[in-house]
């Protein structure tokens, strides 16, 4: 058996009724209470989305928040999300504001990673500008003591696949610019897990997220990803196989669990966190069993 994994409750896993989308992204739960519940439930990593950080800072300080995280034994923090970071149109000022605020917070809080997104609208993207902007953002992140993890999305118009993500980070080759690899975004479009170990250098594999899904999407891909995710090991994805593929790629970091579903949002905070952790650990036990059996 391998060493039990350290798990991160990514931002939506503890956010209550909040979900990605306009007007729905701010959690109704106090950030301090969410951190305490996650720590009490055995989680050692924690994720915070920008809207919840902004809400906390209306009355608290970054110094106080760093103390809360330390007091509860949270050893890894992930912030999100910077979007539109390559644009030159009316979207850029808001992107730059969030960028400044998250980079400042990352430096003050010691956050290891900031997640950044792809192009999800139908607007054209200049590949050279996209790559140059990614390089510049990664360099700026390093100046603040952190790094950026690009999250490809299968419903994106640019940056929609694992291959696209791998091409971006390997071509730019900035040590502070890597990938966030969510099993949903790999498995939903049918990507072979072996691509992770075969094509993604471990130094660019910054974060990993686990969850599960039904055999076929329900509604649009976006609706499916934010409303219908299942606990790891309870759906159609082979989560243990994914875990072992990521291990084979050389990943040694903390494993994120990203639960986005109407059911999960309906649960009391502590119960939702406990269910997600127990299901994830069961997947690791099965992954270990398969490794032992194949040895």
Short mmCIF file of N, CA, C and O in Angstrom, two decimals, residues 88-160:
data_model
loop_
_atom_site.label_atom_id
_atom_site.label_comp_id
_atom_site.label_asym_id
_atom_site.label_seq_id
_atom_site.Cartn_x
_atom_site.Cartn_y
_atom_site.Cartn_z
N UNK A 88 -7.56 41.62 -25.23
CA UNK A 88 -7.25 43.04 -25.42
C UNK A 88 -8.53 43.87 -25.55
O UNK A 88 -8.47 45.02 -25.96
N UNK A 89 -9.67 43.28 -25.20
CA UNK A 89 -10.94 43.96 -25.38
C UNK A 89 -11.51 44.41 -24.03
O UNK A 89 -10.77 44.54 -23.05
N UNK A 90 -12.82 44.60 -23.97
CA UNK A 90 -13.46 45.15 -22.77
C UNK A 90 -13.40 44.21 -21.57
O UNK A 90 -13.65 44.61 -20.44
N UNK A 91 -13.02 42.96 -21.80
CA UNK A 91 -12.92 42.00 -20.70
C UNK A 91 -11.65 42.18 -19.87
O UNK A 91 -11.59 41.74 -18.71
N UNK A 92 -10.65 42.79 -20.44
CA UNK A 92 -9.33 42.80 -19.82
C UNK A 92 -9.25 43.58 -18.50
O UNK A 92 -8.59 43.12 -17.55
N UNK A 93 -9.88 44.75 -18.35
CA UNK A 93 -9.76 45.45 -17.07
C UNK A 93 -10.23 44.63 -15.87
O UNK A 93 -9.57 44.62 -14.83
N UNK A 94 -11.36 43.94 -16.01
CA UNK A 94 -11.83 43.10 -14.91
C UNK A 94 -10.88 41.94 -14.67
O UNK A 94 -10.60 41.58 -13.51
N UNK A 95 -10.37 41.35 -15.73
CA UNK A 95 -9.39 40.28 -15.59
C UNK A 95 -8.15 40.77 -14.85
O UNK A 95 -7.64 40.08 -13.95
N UNK A 96 -7.69 41.95 -15.19
CA UNK A 96 -6.49 42.48 -14.55
C UNK A 96 -6.74 42.78 -13.07
O UNK A 96 -5.84 42.61 -12.23
N UNK A 97 -7.93 43.24 -12.75
CA UNK A 97 -8.25 43.50 -11.34
C UNK A 97 -8.21 42.21 -10.53
O UNK A 97 -7.57 42.15 -9.46
N UNK A 98 -8.84 41.16 -11.03
CA UNK A 98 -8.83 39.88 -10.33
C UNK A 98 -7.42 39.32 -10.27
O UNK A 98 -6.99 38.77 -9.24
N UNK A 99 -6.68 39.49 -11.34
CA UNK A 99 -5.28 39.04 -11.39
C UNK A 99 -4.47 39.70 -10.28
O UNK A 99 -3.76 39.01 -9.53
N UNK A 100 -4.57 41.02 -10.15
CA UNK A 100 -3.83 41.72 -9.11
C UNK A 100 -4.23 41.24 -7.72
O UNK A 100 -3.37 41.01 -6.85
N UNK A 101 -5.52 41.08 -7.51
CA UNK A 101 -5.99 40.70 -6.18
C UNK A 101 -5.59 39.27 -5.82
O UNK A 101 -5.21 39.01 -4.67
N UNK A 102 -5.64 38.37 -6.77
CA UNK A 102 -5.25 36.99 -6.47
C UNK A 102 -3.74 36.84 -6.31
O UNK A 102 -3.28 36.08 -5.46
N UNK A 103 -2.97 37.56 -7.10
CA UNK A 103 -1.52 37.50 -6.93
C UNK A 103 -1.10 38.09 -5.58
O UNK A 103 -0.22 37.54 -4.90
N UNK A 104 -1.72 39.18 -5.19
CA UNK A 104 -1.44 39.77 -3.89
C UNK A 104 -1.80 38.81 -2.77
O UNK A 104 -1.04 38.61 -1.81
N UNK A 105 -2.96 38.17 -2.90
CA UNK A 105 -3.40 37.21 -1.88
C UNK A 105 -2.49 36.00 -1.84
O UNK A 105 -2.14 35.50 -0.76
N UNK A 106 -2.10 35.50 -3.01
CA UNK A 106 -1.23 34.33 -3.06
C UNK A 106 0.08 34.58 -2.32
O UNK A 106 0.57 33.73 -1.58
N UNK A 107 0.64 35.77 -2.53
CA UNK A 107 1.90 36.10 -1.86
C UNK A 107 1.72 36.20 -0.35
O UNK A 107 2.53 35.70 0.42
N UNK A 108 0.63 36.83 0.07
CA UNK A 108 0.39 37.02 1.50
C UNK A 108 0.02 35.73 2.21
O UNK A 108 0.38 35.52 3.38
N UNK A 109 -0.67 34.84 1.52
CA UNK A 109 -1.19 33.62 2.13
C UNK A 109 -0.30 32.40 1.89
O UNK A 109 -0.52 31.35 2.47
N UNK A 110 0.68 32.55 1.01
CA UNK A 110 1.53 31.41 0.68
C UNK A 110 0.84 30.38 -0.19
O UNK A 110 1.14 29.19 -0.11
N UNK A 111 -0.08 30.83 -1.02
CA UNK A 111 -0.79 29.91 -1.91
C UNK A 111 0.16 29.33 -2.95
O UNK A 111 0.89 30.07 -3.61
N UNK A 112 0.10 28.02 -3.13
CA UNK A 112 1.01 27.37 -4.07
C UNK A 112 0.61 27.57 -5.51
O UNK A 112 1.46 27.59 -6.40
N UNK A 113 -0.71 27.71 -5.76
CA UNK A 113 -1.18 27.70 -7.14
C UNK A 113 -2.39 28.62 -7.30
O UNK A 113 -3.23 28.72 -6.40
N UNK A 114 -2.47 29.26 -8.47
CA UNK A 114 -3.66 29.99 -8.89
C UNK A 114 -4.15 29.35 -10.19
O UNK A 114 -3.39 29.20 -11.15
N UNK A 115 -5.40 28.96 -10.23
CA UNK A 115 -5.96 28.38 -11.44
C UNK A 115 -6.35 29.48 -12.42
O UNK A 115 -6.85 30.54 -12.02
N UNK A 116 -6.15 29.21 -13.70
CA UNK A 116 -6.54 30.15 -14.75
C UNK A 116 -7.31 29.39 -15.83
O UNK A 116 -7.12 28.19 -16.01
N UNK A 117 -8.20 30.09 -16.52
CA UNK A 117 -9.10 29.43 -17.43
C UNK A 117 -8.81 29.65 -18.90
O UNK A 117 -8.00 30.50 -19.28
N UNK A 118 -9.49 28.90 -19.79
CA UNK A 118 -9.36 29.02 -21.23
C UNK A 118 -10.40 29.98 -21.80
O UNK A 118 -11.13 30.63 -21.04
N UNK A 119 -10.47 30.06 -23.11
CA UNK A 119 -11.49 30.86 -23.79
C UNK A 119 -12.77 30.04 -23.90
O UNK A 119 -12.78 28.97 -24.51
N UNK A 120 -13.84 30.52 -23.30
CA UNK A 120 -15.10 29.78 -23.33
C UNK A 120 -16.16 30.46 -24.20
O UNK A 120 -17.25 29.91 -24.37
N UNK A 121 -15.86 31.64 -24.73
CA UNK A 121 -16.80 32.28 -25.65
C UNK A 121 -16.46 31.86 -27.07
O UNK A 121 -15.56 31.05 -27.30
N UNK A 122 -17.16 32.42 -28.02
CA UNK A 122 -16.90 32.08 -29.43
C UNK A 122 -15.91 33.04 -30.09
O UNK A 122 -15.69 32.97 -31.29
N UNK A 123 -15.27 33.91 -29.30
CA UNK A 123 -14.35 34.89 -29.88
C UNK A 123 -13.05 34.23 -30.32
O UNK A 123 -12.57 33.27 -29.70
N UNK A 124 -12.51 34.74 -31.40
CA UNK A 124 -11.27 34.18 -31.94
C UNK A 124 -10.10 34.44 -30.99
O UNK A 124 -10.06 35.46 -30.29
N UNK A 125 -9.17 33.52 -30.98
CA UNK A 125 -7.98 33.62 -30.15
C UNK A 125 -6.74 33.52 -31.03
O UNK A 125 -6.63 32.62 -31.87
N UNK A 126 -5.81 34.44 -30.82
CA UNK A 126 -4.52 34.39 -31.50
C UNK A 126 -3.61 33.45 -30.71
O UNK A 126 -3.24 33.76 -29.57
N UNK A 127 -3.24 32.30 -31.25
CA UNK A 127 -2.43 31.34 -30.50
C UNK A 127 -1.11 31.91 -29.99
O UNK A 127 -0.70 31.60 -28.86
N UNK A 128 -0.46 32.73 -30.78
CA UNK A 128 0.80 33.31 -30.34
C UNK A 128 0.60 34.25 -29.16
O UNK A 128 1.40 34.25 -28.21
N UNK A 129 -0.44 35.05 -29.23
CA UNK A 129 -0.72 35.96 -28.12
C UNK A 129 -1.11 35.18 -26.87
O UNK A 129 -0.71 35.53 -25.75
N UNK A 130 -1.88 34.14 -27.05
CA UNK A 130 -2.30 33.31 -25.92
C UNK A 130 -1.09 32.74 -25.21
O UNK A 130 -0.96 32.82 -23.98
N UNK A 131 -0.16 32.18 -25.97
CA UNK A 131 1.04 31.58 -25.40
C UNK A 131 1.92 32.64 -24.73
O UNK A 131 2.43 32.43 -23.62
N UNK A 132 2.09 33.79 -25.38
CA UNK A 132 2.92 34.85 -24.81
C UNK A 132 2.30 35.38 -23.52
O UNK A 132 3.01 35.69 -22.54
N UNK A 133 0.98 35.50 -23.49
CA UNK A 133 0.29 35.99 -22.30
C UNK A 133 0.39 34.98 -21.16
O UNK A 133 0.51 35.36 -19.99
N UNK A 134 0.33 33.70 -21.50
CA UNK A 134 0.51 32.66 -20.48
C UNK A 134 1.91 32.74 -19.88
O UNK A 134 2.09 32.67 -18.66
N UNK A 135 2.89 32.92 -20.72
CA UNK A 135 4.27 33.04 -20.26
C UNK A 135 4.42 34.25 -19.34
O UNK A 135 5.04 34.16 -18.26
N UNK A 136 3.83 35.38 -19.73
CA UNK A 136 3.94 36.60 -18.93
C UNK A 136 3.24 36.43 -17.58
O UNK A 136 3.74 36.88 -16.54
N UNK A 137 2.06 35.79 -17.58
CA UNK A 137 1.32 35.59 -16.35
C UNK A 137 2.08 34.64 -15.42
O UNK A 137 2.14 34.88 -14.20
N UNK A 138 2.66 33.59 -15.97
CA UNK A 138 3.43 32.66 -15.15
C UNK A 138 4.64 33.36 -14.53
O UNK A 138 4.96 33.15 -13.35
N UNK A 139 5.31 34.18 -15.33
CA UNK A 139 6.46 34.92 -14.81
C UNK A 139 6.05 35.86 -13.69
O UNK A 139 6.74 35.96 -12.65
N UNK A 140 4.93 36.54 -13.87
CA UNK A 140 4.43 37.44 -12.83
C UNK A 140 4.06 36.66 -11.57
O UNK A 140 4.31 37.10 -10.44
N UNK A 141 3.45 35.48 -11.76
CA UNK A 141 3.10 34.65 -10.60
C UNK A 141 4.34 34.27 -9.81
O UNK A 141 4.35 34.33 -8.57
N UNK A 142 5.40 33.89 -10.50
CA UNK A 142 6.64 33.52 -9.83
C UNK A 142 7.20 34.68 -9.01
O UNK A 142 7.77 34.47 -7.93
N UNK A 143 7.04 35.89 -9.50
CA UNK A 143 7.50 37.07 -8.76
C UNK A 143 6.74 37.25 -7.46
O UNK A 143 7.23 37.90 -6.53
N UNK A 144 5.54 36.66 -7.39
CA UNK A 144 4.72 36.72 -6.17
C UNK A 144 4.82 35.42 -5.36
O UNK A 144 4.03 35.21 -4.44
N UNK A 145 5.76 34.56 -5.74
CA UNK A 145 5.99 33.34 -4.99
C UNK A 145 4.98 32.24 -5.25
O UNK A 145 4.83 31.32 -4.42
N UNK A 146 4.29 32.28 -6.38
CA UNK A 146 3.30 31.27 -6.68
C UNK A 146 3.45 30.82 -8.12
O UNK A 146 4.47 31.07 -8.77
N UNK A 147 2.45 30.14 -8.66
CA UNK A 147 2.47 29.65 -10.03
C UNK A 147 1.04 29.58 -10.54
O UNK A 147 0.09 29.66 -9.74
N UNK A 148 0.88 29.42 -11.84
CA UNK A 148 -0.47 29.34 -12.41
C UNK A 148 -0.68 27.98 -13.06
O UNK A 148 0.22 27.43 -13.70
N UNK A 149 -1.89 27.45 -12.87
CA UNK A 149 -2.26 26.16 -13.44
C UNK A 149 -3.40 26.38 -14.43
O UNK A 149 -4.49 26.80 -14.04
N UNK A 150 -3.13 26.10 -15.69
CA UNK A 150 -4.13 26.26 -16.74
C UNK A 150 -5.09 25.07 -16.70
O UNK A 150 -4.67 23.92 -16.74
N UNK A 151 -6.39 25.37 -16.62
CA UNK A 151 -7.40 24.32 -16.62
C UNK A 151 -8.12 24.28 -17.96
O UNK A 151 -8.91 25.18 -18.28
N UNK A 152 -7.84 23.27 -18.76
CA UNK A 152 -8.54 23.09 -20.03
C UNK A 152 -9.95 22.59 -19.74
O UNK A 152 -10.20 21.89 -18.75
N UNK A 153 -10.88 22.95 -20.61
CA UNK A 153 -12.29 22.59 -20.43
C UNK A 153 -12.84 22.06 -21.75
O UNK A 153 -12.67 22.72 -22.79
N UNK A 154 -13.53 20.92 -21.76
CA UNK A 154 -14.02 20.37 -23.03
C UNK A 154 -15.08 21.21 -23.71
O UNK A 154 -15.34 21.03 -24.90
N UNK A 155 -15.70 22.15 -22.97
CA UNK A 155 -16.69 23.03 -23.59
C UNK A 155 -16.09 24.39 -23.96
O UNK A 155 -16.81 25.31 -24.34
N UNK A 156 -14.76 24.52 -23.84
CA UNK A 156 -14.10 25.76 -24.22
C UNK A 156 -13.98 25.84 -25.74
O UNK A 156 -13.97 24.82 -26.44
N UNK A 157 -13.86 27.07 -26.26
CA UNK A 157 -13.63 27.23 -27.69
C UNK A 157 -12.14 27.26 -28.02
O UNK A 157 -11.75 27.04 -29.17
N UNK A 158 -11.31 27.50 -27.01
CA UNK A 158 -9.85 27.45 -27.18
C UNK A 158 -9.26 26.97 -25.87
O UNK A 158 -9.50 27.57 -24.82
N UNK A 159 -8.49 25.88 -25.92
CA UNK A 159 -7.99 25.26 -24.70
C UNK A 159 -8.98 24.24 -24.19
O UNK A 159 -9.34 24.23 -23.01
N UNK A 160 -9.41 23.34 -25.11
CA UNK A 160 -10.52 22.44 -24.80
C UNK A 160 -10.13 21.00 -24.53
O UNK A 160 -11.00 20.15 -24.38
#
